PDB file of C-alpha atoms (C1' of nucleotides) in Angstrom:
ATOM      1  CA  MET A 113      -0.737 176.645  84.459  1.00 55.00           C
ATOM      2  CA  LYS A 114      -0.121 174.460  81.477  1.00 67.00           C
ATOM      3  CA  ASN A 115       3.495 173.793  80.679  1.00 89.00           C
ATOM      4  CA  TYR A 116       4.214 170.794  82.857  1.00 94.00           C
ATOM      5  CA  LYS A 117       7.080 169.878  80.578  1.00 94.00           C
ATOM      6  CA  ASN A 118       8.917 173.048  81.577  1.00 93.00           C
ATOM      7  CA  LEU A 119       8.526 172.274  85.230  1.00 95.00           C
ATOM      8  CA  LEU A 120      10.263 168.969  84.671  1.00 96.00           C
ATOM      9  CA  GLU A 121      12.972 170.372  82.443  1.00 95.00           C
ATOM     10  CA  GLN A 122      13.854 172.880  85.144  1.00 93.00           C
ATOM     11  CA  SER A 123      14.382 170.003  87.544  1.00 93.00           C
ATOM     12  CA  ASN A 124      16.704 167.038  87.377  1.00 93.00           C
ATOM     13  CA  LEU A 125      13.919 164.736  86.317  1.00 96.00           C
ATOM     14  CA  LYS A 126      13.282 163.388  82.869  1.00 97.00           C
ATOM     15  CA  THR A 127      10.011 164.097  81.182  1.00 97.00           C
ATOM     16  CA  THR A 128       7.813 161.030  81.059  1.00 97.00           C
ATOM     17  CA  PRO A 129       4.139 160.604  80.270  1.00 97.00           C
ATOM     18  CA  GLN A 130       3.544 159.367  83.824  1.00 97.00           C
ATOM     19  CA  ARG A 131       5.059 162.492  85.363  1.00 97.00           C
ATOM     20  CA  LEU A 132       3.151 164.766  83.035  1.00 97.00           C
ATOM     21  CA  ALA A 133      -0.032 162.960  83.976  1.00 97.00           C
ATOM     22  CA  ILE A 134       0.655 163.392  87.695  1.00 97.00           C
ATOM     23  CA  LEU A 135       1.314 167.117  87.345  1.00 97.00           C
ATOM     24  CA  LYS A 136      -1.764 167.573  85.199  1.00 96.00           C
ATOM     25  CA  GLU A 137      -3.828 165.767  87.786  1.00 96.00           C
ATOM     26  CA  LEU A 138      -2.470 167.905  90.635  1.00 96.00           C
ATOM     27  CA  ASP A 139      -3.035 171.066  88.676  1.00 96.00           C
ATOM     28  CA  LYS A 140      -6.582 170.064  87.803  1.00 95.00           C
ATOM     29  CA  HIS A 141      -7.610 169.304  91.371  1.00 94.00           C
ATOM     30  CA  GLY A 142      -5.355 171.698  93.230  1.00 94.00           C
ATOM     31  CA  HIS A 143      -4.595 169.128  95.891  1.00 94.00           C
ATOM     32  CA  ALA A 144      -4.697 165.361  95.727  1.00 95.00           C
ATOM     33  CA  SER A 145      -3.578 162.299  97.621  1.00 95.00           C
ATOM     34  CA  ILE A 146      -1.564 159.433  96.172  1.00 96.00           C
ATOM     35  CA  GLU A 147      -4.633 157.246  95.940  1.00 96.00           C
ATOM     36  CA  GLU A 148      -6.696 159.958  94.268  1.00 96.00           C
ATOM     37  CA  ILE A 149      -3.973 160.591  91.727  1.00 97.00           C
ATOM     38  CA  TYR A 150      -3.677 156.895  91.047  1.00 97.00           C
ATOM     39  CA  GLU A 151      -7.403 156.303  90.629  1.00 96.00           C
ATOM     40  CA  ASN A 152      -7.782 159.212  88.239  1.00 95.00           C
ATOM     41  CA  ILE A 153      -4.722 158.530  86.150  1.00 96.00           C
ATOM     42  CA  LYS A 154      -5.533 154.844  85.847  1.00 94.00           C
ATOM     43  CA  GLU A 155      -8.515 155.618  83.673  1.00 90.00           C
ATOM     44  CA  MET A 156      -6.429 157.308  81.019  1.00 87.00           C
ATOM     45  CA  PHE A 157      -3.367 155.207  81.660  1.00 91.00           C
ATOM     46  CA  PRO A 158      -4.412 151.736  82.772  1.00 92.00           C
ATOM     47  CA  SER A 159      -0.925 150.249  82.964  1.00 93.00           C
ATOM     48  CA  ILE A 160       0.410 152.746  85.483  1.00 96.00           C
ATOM     49  CA  SER A 161       1.579 151.318  88.766  1.00 97.00           C
ATOM     50  CA  LEU A 162       0.896 152.645  92.224  1.00 97.00           C
ATOM     51  CA  ALA A 163       4.600 152.307  92.983  1.00 98.00           C
ATOM     52  CA  THR A 164       5.321 154.693  90.127  1.00 98.00           C
ATOM     53  CA  ILE A 165       3.077 157.304  91.713  1.00 98.00           C
ATOM     54  CA  TYR A 166       4.798 156.902  95.057  1.00 98.00           C
ATOM     55  CA  LYS A 167       8.243 157.116  93.501  1.00 98.00           C
ATOM     56  CA  ASN A 168       7.394 160.109  91.379  1.00 98.00           C
ATOM     57  CA  ILE A 169       5.653 162.034  94.103  1.00 97.00           C
ATOM     58  CA  SER A 170       8.729 161.550  96.200  1.00 97.00           C
ATOM     59  CA  ALA A 171      11.059 162.627  93.400  1.00 97.00           C
ATOM     60  CA  LEU A 172       8.941 165.678  92.548  1.00 97.00           C
ATOM     61  CA  LYS A 173       8.936 166.654  96.194  1.00 96.00           C
ATOM     62  CA  ASP A 174      12.713 166.341  96.437  1.00 96.00           C
ATOM     63  CA  GLU A 175      13.046 168.596  93.411  1.00 96.00           C
ATOM     64  CA  ASN A 176      10.591 171.114  94.864  1.00 95.00           C
ATOM     65  CA  VAL A 177       8.290 170.845  91.909  1.00 96.00           C
ATOM     66  CA  ILE A 178       5.460 169.971  94.243  1.00 96.00           C
ATOM     67  CA  SER A 179       4.951 170.251  97.958  1.00 94.00           C
ATOM     68  CA  GLU A 180       3.322 168.101 100.542  1.00 93.00           C
ATOM     69  CA  ILE A 181       0.475 169.380 102.663  1.00 90.00           C
ATOM     70  CA  CYS A 182      -1.316 167.755 105.585  1.00 76.00           C
ATOM     71  CA  LEU A 183       2.228 166.880 106.575  1.00 78.00           C
ATOM     72  CA  HIS A 184       2.473 163.268 107.344  1.00 79.00           C
ATOM     73  CA  GLN A 185       3.248 163.006 111.004  1.00 82.00           C
ATOM     74  CA  LYS A 186       2.130 160.126 113.101  1.00 87.00           C
ATOM     75  CA  PRO A 187      -1.039 161.066 114.917  1.00 90.00           C
ATOM     76  CA  LYS A 188      -0.425 162.106 118.504  1.00 93.00           C
ATOM     77  CA  PHE A 189      -2.780 162.306 121.438  1.00 93.00           C
ATOM     78  CA  GLU A 190      -3.218 164.499 124.458  1.00 95.00           C
ATOM     79  CA  ILE A 191      -5.520 164.580 127.440  1.00 94.00           C
ATOM     80  CA  GLN A 192      -8.494 166.838 126.808  1.00 93.00           C
ATOM     81  CA  LYS A 193      -7.889 170.462 127.807  1.00 90.00           C
ATOM     82  CA  GLU A 194      -9.072 173.958 126.963  1.00 87.00           C
ATOM     83  CA  PRO A 195      -8.665 175.096 123.339  1.00 85.00           C
ATOM     84  CA  HIS A 196      -5.179 175.927 122.189  1.00 89.00           C
ATOM     85  CA  ALA A 197      -3.128 175.848 119.027  1.00 89.00           C
ATOM     86  CA  HIS A 198      -0.217 173.524 118.312  1.00 91.00           C
ATOM     87  CA  PHE A 199       3.231 174.238 117.064  1.00 91.00           C
ATOM     88  CA  ILE A 200       4.839 171.201 115.466  1.00 89.00           C
ATOM     89  CA  CYS A 201       8.495 170.971 114.581  1.00 88.00           C
ATOM     90  CA  LYS A 202       9.045 169.741 111.052  1.00 84.00           C
ATOM     91  CA  LYS A 203      12.431 168.334 111.956  1.00 83.00           C
ATOM     92  CA  CYS A 204      12.061 166.553 115.273  1.00 84.00           C
ATOM     93  CA  GLY A 205       8.293 166.211 115.376  1.00 85.00           C
ATOM     94  CA  LYS A 206       8.001 167.793 118.800  1.00 89.00           C
ATOM     95  CA  VAL A 207       4.628 169.312 119.622  1.00 91.00           C
ATOM     96  CA  GLU A 208       4.179 172.447 121.705  1.00 91.00           C
ATOM     97  CA  ASP A 209       0.922 173.890 122.955  1.00 91.00           C
ATOM     98  CA  VAL A 210       0.411 177.515 121.959  1.00 88.00           C
ATOM     99  CA  PRO A 211      -2.209 179.735 123.527  1.00 87.00           C
ATOM    100  CA  PHE A 212      -4.669 181.202 121.059  1.00 80.00           C
ATOM    101  CA  SER A 213      -4.024 184.888 120.735  1.00 76.00           C
ATOM    102  CA  GLU A 214      -6.967 187.286 120.854  1.00 76.00           C
ATOM    103  CA  MET A 215      -6.134 188.689 117.505  1.00 76.00           C
ATOM    104  CA  MET A 216      -5.802 185.412 115.804  1.00 75.00           C
ATOM    105  CA  SER A 217      -8.967 183.977 117.283  1.00 78.00           C
ATOM    106  CA  LYS A 218     -10.930 186.952 116.057  1.00 81.00           C
ATOM    107  CA  GLU A 219      -9.480 186.808 112.609  1.00 78.00           C
ATOM    108  CA  LEU A 220     -10.148 183.106 112.295  1.00 77.00           C
ATOM    109  CA  GLU A 221     -13.662 183.487 113.598  1.00 81.00           C
ATOM    110  CA  LYS A 222     -14.341 186.146 111.004  1.00 81.00           C
ATOM    111  CA  LYS A 223     -13.190 183.914 108.195  1.00 77.00           C
ATOM    112  CA  TYR A 224     -14.631 180.642 109.422  1.00 76.00           C
ATOM    113  CA  PRO A 225     -17.532 181.334 111.690  1.00 75.00           C
ATOM    114  CA  ASP A 226     -19.401 178.770 113.777  1.00 69.00           C
ATOM    115  CA  SER A 227     -17.052 175.894 113.643  1.00 70.00           C
ATOM    116  CA  LYS A 228     -14.637 174.650 116.197  1.00 76.00           C
ATOM    117  CA  LYS A 229     -11.291 175.164 114.636  1.00 81.00           C
ATOM    118  CA  GLU A 230      -7.939 173.596 115.180  1.00 86.00           C
ATOM    119  CA  LEU A 231      -4.839 175.499 114.328  1.00 88.00           C
ATOM    120  CA  TYR A 232      -1.462 173.981 113.556  1.00 90.00           C
ATOM    121  CA  ILE A 233       1.706 175.849 112.882  1.00 88.00           C
ATOM    122  CA  TYR A 234       4.512 173.804 111.391  1.00 89.00           C
ATOM    123  CA  GLY A 235       8.001 175.221 111.615  1.00 87.00           C
ATOM    124  CA  ILE A 236      11.405 174.540 113.092  1.00 86.00           C
ATOM    125  CA  CYS A 237      11.622 174.533 116.868  1.00 85.00           C
ATOM    126  CA  SER A 238      14.262 176.504 118.730  1.00 84.00           C
ATOM    127  CA  GLU A 239      16.418 173.467 119.530  1.00 85.00           C
ATOM    128  CA  CYS A 240      16.484 172.298 115.942  1.00 85.00           C
ATOM    129  CA  LYS A 241      17.226 175.836 114.786  1.00 82.00           C
ATOM    130  CA  LYS A 242      20.442 175.897 116.819  1.00 81.00           C
ATOM    131  CA  LYS A 243      21.870 172.918 114.994  1.00 73.00           C
TER     132      LYS A 243
ATOM    133  CA  MET B 110      -3.273 166.385 136.795  1.00 57.00           C
ATOM    134  CA  LYS B 111      -3.249 163.204 138.776  1.00 68.00           C
ATOM    135  CA  ASN B 112      -6.594 161.524 139.129  1.00 89.00           C
ATOM    136  CA  TYR B 113      -6.736 159.439 136.007  1.00 94.00           C
ATOM    137  CA  LYS B 114      -9.230 157.147 137.685  1.00 94.00           C
ATOM    138  CA  ASN B 115     -11.764 159.986 137.848  1.00 94.00           C
ATOM    139  CA  LEU B 116     -11.375 160.682 134.167  1.00 95.00           C
ATOM    140  CA  LEU B 117     -12.328 157.103 133.432  1.00 96.00           C
ATOM    141  CA  GLU B 118     -15.170 156.976 135.914  1.00 95.00           C
ATOM    142  CA  GLN B 119     -16.705 160.032 134.279  1.00 94.00           C
ATOM    143  CA  SER B 120     -16.700 158.161 130.978  1.00 94.00           C
ATOM    144  CA  ASN B 121     -18.310 154.906 129.990  1.00 94.00           C
ATOM    145  CA  LEU B 122     -15.049 153.069 130.242  1.00 97.00           C
ATOM    146  CA  LYS B 123     -13.977 150.754 133.004  1.00 97.00           C
ATOM    147  CA  THR B 124     -10.854 151.498 134.933  1.00 97.00           C
ATOM    148  CA  THR B 125      -8.035 149.136 134.046  1.00 97.00           C
ATOM    149  CA  PRO B 126      -4.324 149.280 134.768  1.00 97.00           C
ATOM    150  CA  GLN B 127      -3.649 149.555 131.026  1.00 97.00           C
ATOM    151  CA  ARG B 128      -5.870 152.608 130.663  1.00 98.00           C
ATOM    152  CA  LEU B 129      -4.399 154.255 133.720  1.00 97.00           C
ATOM    153  CA  ALA B 130      -0.945 153.669 132.315  1.00 97.00           C
ATOM    154  CA  ILE B 131      -1.875 155.231 128.981  1.00 97.00           C
ATOM    155  CA  LEU B 132      -3.317 158.341 130.629  1.00 97.00           C
ATOM    156  CA  LYS B 133      -0.320 158.667 132.894  1.00 97.00           C
ATOM    157  CA  GLU B 134       1.977 158.402 129.916  1.00 96.00           C
ATOM    158  CA  LEU B 135       0.066 161.065 127.976  1.00 96.00           C
ATOM    159  CA  ASP B 136       0.022 163.350 130.955  1.00 96.00           C
ATOM    160  CA  LYS B 137       3.719 162.902 131.546  1.00 95.00           C
ATOM    161  CA  HIS B 138       4.749 163.721 127.994  1.00 94.00           C
ATOM    162  CA  GLY B 139       1.950 166.072 127.055  1.00 94.00           C
ATOM    163  CA  HIS B 140       1.640 164.517 123.607  1.00 95.00           C
ATOM    164  CA  ALA B 141       2.557 161.076 122.408  1.00 95.00           C
ATOM    165  CA  SER B 142       2.058 158.729 119.494  1.00 95.00           C
ATOM    166  CA  ILE B 143       0.770 155.177 119.731  1.00 97.00           C
ATOM    167  CA  GLU B 144       4.243 153.767 119.276  1.00 96.00           C
ATOM    168  CA  GLU B 145       5.742 156.077 121.899  1.00 96.00           C
ATOM    169  CA  ILE B 146       3.063 155.147 124.392  1.00 97.00           C
ATOM    170  CA  TYR B 147       3.616 151.483 123.680  1.00 97.00           C
ATOM    171  CA  GLU B 148       7.390 151.616 124.004  1.00 96.00           C
ATOM    172  CA  ASN B 149       7.239 153.473 127.303  1.00 96.00           C
ATOM    173  CA  ILE B 150       4.496 151.450 128.890  1.00 96.00           C
ATOM    174  CA  LYS B 151       6.111 148.168 127.887  1.00 94.00           C
ATOM    175  CA  GLU B 152       8.936 148.751 130.306  1.00 90.00           C
ATOM    176  CA  MET B 153       6.644 148.872 133.315  1.00 88.00           C
ATOM    177  CA  PHE B 154       4.109 146.520 131.827  1.00 92.00           C
ATOM    178  CA  PRO B 155       5.823 144.003 129.596  1.00 93.00           C
ATOM    179  CA  SER B 156       2.739 141.955 128.741  1.00 93.00           C
ATOM    180  CA  ILE B 157       0.792 144.844 127.235  1.00 96.00           C
ATOM    181  CA  SER B 158      -0.176 144.466 123.604  1.00 97.00           C
ATOM    182  CA  LEU B 159       0.052 147.061 120.877  1.00 97.00           C
ATOM    183  CA  ALA B 160      -3.518 146.209 119.903  1.00 98.00           C
ATOM    184  CA  THR B 161      -4.626 147.186 123.392  1.00 98.00           C
ATOM    185  CA  ILE B 162      -3.087 150.609 122.955  1.00 98.00           C
ATOM    186  CA  TYR B 163      -4.827 151.083 119.623  1.00 98.00           C
ATOM    187  CA  LYS B 164      -8.160 149.950 121.012  1.00 98.00           C
ATOM    188  CA  ASN B 165      -7.895 152.096 124.100  1.00 98.00           C
ATOM    189  CA  ILE B 166      -6.743 155.207 122.320  1.00 97.00           C
ATOM    190  CA  SER B 167      -9.705 154.840 120.052  1.00 97.00           C
ATOM    191  CA  ALA B 168     -12.101 154.303 122.981  1.00 98.00           C
ATOM    192  CA  LEU B 169     -10.669 157.226 124.945  1.00 97.00           C
ATOM    193  CA  LYS B 170     -11.029 159.433 121.917  1.00 96.00           C
ATOM    194  CA  ASP B 171     -14.660 158.410 121.418  1.00 96.00           C
ATOM    195  CA  GLU B 172     -15.342 159.285 125.049  1.00 96.00           C
ATOM    196  CA  ASN B 173     -13.569 162.638 124.693  1.00 95.00           C
ATOM    197  CA  VAL B 174     -11.126 161.827 127.439  1.00 96.00           C
ATOM    198  CA  ILE B 175      -8.280 162.503 125.052  1.00 96.00           C
ATOM    199  CA  SER B 176      -8.007 164.209 121.712  1.00 94.00           C
ATOM    200  CA  GLU B 177      -6.068 163.553 118.591  1.00 94.00           C
ATOM    201  CA  ILE B 178      -3.649 166.100 117.217  1.00 90.00           C
ATOM    202  CA  CYS B 179      -1.685 166.093 113.961  1.00 76.00           C
ATOM    203  CA  LEU B 180      -4.984 164.904 112.571  1.00 78.00           C
ATOM    204  CA  HIS B 181      -4.480 161.840 110.557  1.00 79.00           C
ATOM    205  CA  GLN B 182      -5.316 162.768 107.026  1.00 83.00           C
ATOM    206  CA  LYS B 183      -3.675 161.189 104.062  1.00 87.00           C
ATOM    207  CA  PRO B 184      -0.900 163.436 102.846  1.00 90.00           C
ATOM    208  CA  LYS B 185      -1.865 165.542  99.859  1.00 93.00           C
ATOM    209  CA  PHE B 186       0.274 167.287  97.295  1.00 93.00           C
ATOM    210  CA  GLU B 187       0.110 170.467  95.291  1.00 95.00           C
ATOM    211  CA  ILE B 188       2.221 172.114  92.639  1.00 94.00           C
ATOM    212  CA  GLN B 189       4.647 174.590  94.170  1.00 93.00           C
ATOM    213  CA  LYS B 190       3.229 178.106  94.536  1.00 90.00           C
ATOM    214  CA  GLU B 191       3.669 181.215  96.632  1.00 87.00           C
ATOM    215  CA  PRO B 192       3.193 180.835 100.408  1.00 85.00           C
ATOM    216  CA  HIS B 193      -0.332 180.426 101.640  1.00 89.00           C
ATOM    217  CA  ALA B 194      -2.182 178.757 104.471  1.00 89.00           C
ATOM    218  CA  HIS B 195      -4.502 175.779 104.169  1.00 91.00           C
ATOM    219  CA  PHE B 196      -7.969 175.226 105.447  1.00 91.00           C
ATOM    220  CA  ILE B 197      -8.827 171.540 105.759  1.00 90.00           C
ATOM    221  CA  CYS B 198     -12.304 170.235 106.339  1.00 88.00           C
ATOM    222  CA  LYS B 199     -12.450 167.692 109.138  1.00 84.00           C
ATOM    223  CA  LYS B 200     -15.490 166.048 107.628  1.00 83.00           C
ATOM    224  CA  CYS B 201     -14.877 165.725 103.922  1.00 84.00           C
ATOM    225  CA  GLY B 202     -11.125 166.255 103.861  1.00 85.00           C
ATOM    226  CA  LYS B 203     -11.312 169.006 101.268  1.00 89.00           C
ATOM    227  CA  VAL B 204      -8.379 171.395 101.206  1.00 91.00           C
ATOM    228  CA  GLU B 205      -8.695 175.101 100.432  1.00 91.00           C
ATOM    229  CA  ASP B 206      -5.882 177.555  99.932  1.00 92.00           C
ATOM    230  CA  VAL B 207      -6.112 180.580 102.207  1.00 88.00           C
ATOM    231  CA  PRO B 208      -4.099 183.743 101.657  1.00 87.00           C
ATOM    232  CA  PHE B 209      -1.907 184.701 104.587  1.00 80.00           C
ATOM    233  CA  SER B 210      -3.292 187.816 106.192  1.00 76.00           C
ATOM    234  CA  GLU B 211      -0.942 190.645 107.094  1.00 76.00           C
ATOM    235  CA  MET B 212      -1.915 190.498 110.701  1.00 76.00           C
ATOM    236  CA  MET B 213      -1.459 186.821 111.037  1.00 75.00           C
ATOM    237  CA  SER B 214       1.886 186.758 109.284  1.00 78.00           C
ATOM    238  CA  LYS B 215       3.210 189.400 111.613  1.00 81.00           C
ATOM    239  CA  GLU B 216       1.951 187.685 114.683  1.00 78.00           C
ATOM    240  CA  LEU B 217       3.393 184.360 113.644  1.00 77.00           C
ATOM    241  CA  GLU B 218       6.695 185.918 112.739  1.00 81.00           C
ATOM    242  CA  LYS B 219       6.886 187.521 116.149  1.00 81.00           C
ATOM    243  CA  LYS B 220       6.332 184.221 117.897  1.00 77.00           C
ATOM    244  CA  TYR B 221       8.387 182.014 115.628  1.00 76.00           C
ATOM    245  CA  PRO B 222      11.010 184.088 113.916  1.00 75.00           C
ATOM    246  CA  ASP B 223      13.297 182.924 111.097  1.00 70.00           C
ATOM    247  CA  SER B 224      11.615 179.788 110.061  1.00 71.00           C
ATOM    248  CA  LYS B 225       9.412 179.097 107.125  1.00 76.00           C
ATOM    249  CA  LYS B 226       6.095 178.270 108.625  1.00 81.00           C
ATOM    250  CA  GLU B 227       3.133 176.333 107.427  1.00 86.00           C
ATOM    251  CA  LEU B 228      -0.257 177.080 108.787  1.00 88.00           C
ATOM    252  CA  TYR B 229      -3.193 174.699 108.821  1.00 90.00           C
ATOM    253  CA  ILE B 230      -6.663 175.467 109.999  1.00 88.00           C
ATOM    254  CA  TYR B 231      -8.920 172.479 110.516  1.00 88.00           C
ATOM    255  CA  GLY B 232     -12.624 173.106 110.691  1.00 87.00           C
ATOM    256  CA  ILE B 233     -15.857 172.305 108.906  1.00 86.00           C
ATOM    257  CA  CYS B 234     -16.218 173.645 105.390  1.00 85.00           C
ATOM    258  CA  SER B 235     -19.295 175.550 104.263  1.00 84.00           C
ATOM    259  CA  GLU B 236     -20.770 172.631 102.307  1.00 86.00           C
ATOM    260  CA  CYS B 237     -20.446 170.235 105.211  1.00 85.00           C
ATOM    261  CA  LYS B 238     -21.883 172.853 107.554  1.00 82.00           C
ATOM    262  CA  LYS B 239     -25.104 172.978 105.539  1.00 82.00           C
ATOM    263  CA  LYS B 240     -25.814 169.306 106.090  1.00 74.00           C
TER     264      LYS B 240
ATOM    265  C1'  DT C  74     -21.693 136.428 137.745  1.00 71.88           C
ATOM    266  C1'  DT C  75     -21.861 139.319 133.914  1.00 71.88           C
ATOM    267  C1'  DC C  76     -19.888 141.870 130.557  1.00 71.88           C
ATOM    268  C1'  DT C  77     -16.170 144.543 129.070  1.00 71.88           C
ATOM    269  C1'  DG C  78     -11.205 144.593 128.271  1.00 71.88           C
ATOM    270  C1'  DT C  79      -6.904 142.194 127.112  1.00 71.88           C
ATOM    271  C1'  DG C  80      -3.558 139.755 124.409  1.00 71.88           C
ATOM    272  C1'  DC C  81      -2.437 136.946 120.719  1.00 71.88           C
ATOM    273  C1'  DA C  82      -2.535 135.943 115.930  1.00 71.88           C
ATOM    274  C1'  DA C  83      -4.255 136.725 111.574  1.00 71.88           C
ATOM    275  C1'  DA C  84      -6.042 139.876 108.236  1.00 71.88           C
ATOM    276  C1'  DT C  85      -5.941 144.211 105.951  1.00 71.88           C
ATOM    277  C1'  DC C  86      -4.063 148.403 104.401  1.00 71.88           C
ATOM    278  C1'  DT C  87      -0.322 151.504 103.149  1.00 71.88           C
ATOM    279  C1'  DT C  88       4.173 152.378 101.664  1.00 71.88           C
ATOM    280  C1'  DT C  89       8.835 150.938 100.226  1.00 71.88           C
ATOM    281  C1'  DT C  90      12.201 148.209  97.805  1.00 71.88           C
ATOM    282  C1'  DG C  91      14.611 145.086  94.314  1.00 71.88           C
ATOM    283  C1'  DC C  92      15.004 143.883  89.959  1.00 71.88           C
ATOM    284  C1'  DA C  93      14.344 143.068  85.039  1.00 71.88           C
ATOM    285  C1'  DT C  94      12.683 145.588  81.176  1.00 71.88           C
ATOM    286  C1'  DG C  95      11.456 149.762  78.596  1.00 71.88           C
ATOM    287  C1'  DG C  96      12.021 154.435  76.958  1.00 71.88           C
ATOM    288  C1'  DC C  97      13.940 159.325  77.154  1.00 71.88           C
ATOM    289  C1'  DA C  98      17.750 162.269  75.805  1.00 71.88           C
TER     290       DA C  98
ATOM    291  C1'  DT D 148      23.781 153.974  73.621  1.00 71.88           C
ATOM    292  C1'  DG D 149      23.700 154.934  78.496  1.00 71.88           C
ATOM    293  C1'  DC D 150      20.919 155.827  82.233  1.00 71.88           C
ATOM    294  C1'  DC D 151      17.012 156.777  84.468  1.00 71.88           C
ATOM    295  C1'  DA D 152      12.089 155.459  84.970  1.00 71.88           C
ATOM    296  C1'  DT D 153       8.518 151.986  84.993  1.00 71.88           C
ATOM    297  C1'  DG D 154       5.900 148.060  86.512  1.00 71.88           C
ATOM    298  C1'  DC D 155       5.598 143.946  88.845  1.00 71.88           C
ATOM    299  C1'  DA D 156       6.001 141.333  92.918  1.00 71.88           C
ATOM    300  C1'  DA D 157       7.668 140.854  97.318  1.00 71.88           C
ATOM    301  C1'  DA D 158       8.818 143.002 101.679  1.00 71.88           C
ATOM    302  C1'  DA D 159       8.128 145.967 105.380  1.00 71.88           C
ATOM    303  C1'  DG D 160       5.203 148.807 108.295  1.00 71.88           C
ATOM    304  C1'  DA D 161       0.921 150.357 110.330  1.00 71.88           C
ATOM    305  C1'  DT D 162      -3.642 149.466 111.823  1.00 71.88           C
ATOM    306  C1'  DT D 163      -7.773 146.570 112.503  1.00 71.88           C
ATOM    307  C1'  DT D 164     -10.297 142.497 113.634  1.00 71.88           C
ATOM    308  C1'  DG D 165     -11.780 137.891 115.757  1.00 71.88           C
ATOM    309  C1'  DC D 166     -11.692 135.135 119.392  1.00 71.88           C
ATOM    310  C1'  DA D 167     -10.769 132.852 123.820  1.00 71.88           C
ATOM    311  C1'  DC D 168      -9.552 133.997 128.312  1.00 71.88           C
ATOM    312  C1'  DA D 169      -8.975 137.257 132.254  1.00 71.88           C
ATOM    313  C1'  DG D 170     -10.429 140.727 135.284  1.00 71.88           C
ATOM    314  C1'  DA D 171     -13.459 144.906 136.837  1.00 71.88           C
ATOM    315  C1'  DA D 172     -17.767 145.991 138.945  1.00 71.88           C
TER     316       DA D 172
END
DNA sequence: TTCTGTGCAAATCTTTTGCATGGCA
DNA sequence: TGCCATGCAAAAGATTTGCACAGAA
């Protein structure tokens, strides 16, 4: 990828050096957090403000130019039990336990052997889907 | 589940009414956030402090009495691309894109039809495993 | 009685907002 | 030129820490 300007022109956002720098940074690292973006951009662009990163990340997300991963839900806790996956509703935040299926366990084990894995599926739960 | 006292006695933590209340709350709702626990317990236990919840959740986690879900990583961002899953290292936080496998897509679709899903696998990445 | 746990208040982060100024189209 | 974007500073929110007192064993 190189034409960050196009990405912005296809959205409702004006092209600014700050936005180009953010997109370049994301493209370079693949994935980055606000703080990482800020620290890296600051070197080339010392006057940039952290608030600008926050505002732009939010705008770029609204325009679907970028997407958020490690979705920011409040951490939740549960009493220790046997391994299972979690389904988390992106709308209401509800968490459901999901049994690991044979097939899926095997496939995961093949790809990522020897490490206890946690599996999260984010989607829309059946109640929220009705609305 | 009912014997929360046993859970505590098997750990290195003393039994206190606050801890029993937290475990009861988690058991009742299955999963809960700090704030949810606090709000609910406060009704029965008006003098409890939010700091106590934080400290106890952290202690209970260290003793493996409870576990944390929706793992609290800083949100990260990526430029929009075709659907894929993410592997996230629990040690170093690194994110890797993972292609959706046929098998897994089908199985997920069967269980959670009609909703765009995001899939996260948390584990230990190969670099961290070496150490 | 001893030592850990609790509750308050303050400190520290993280994220959001308001507002005056600057810069893109 | 007209707006939208930026940067600063302040506000709001979330989490952690220190310390004196209370309570479990």
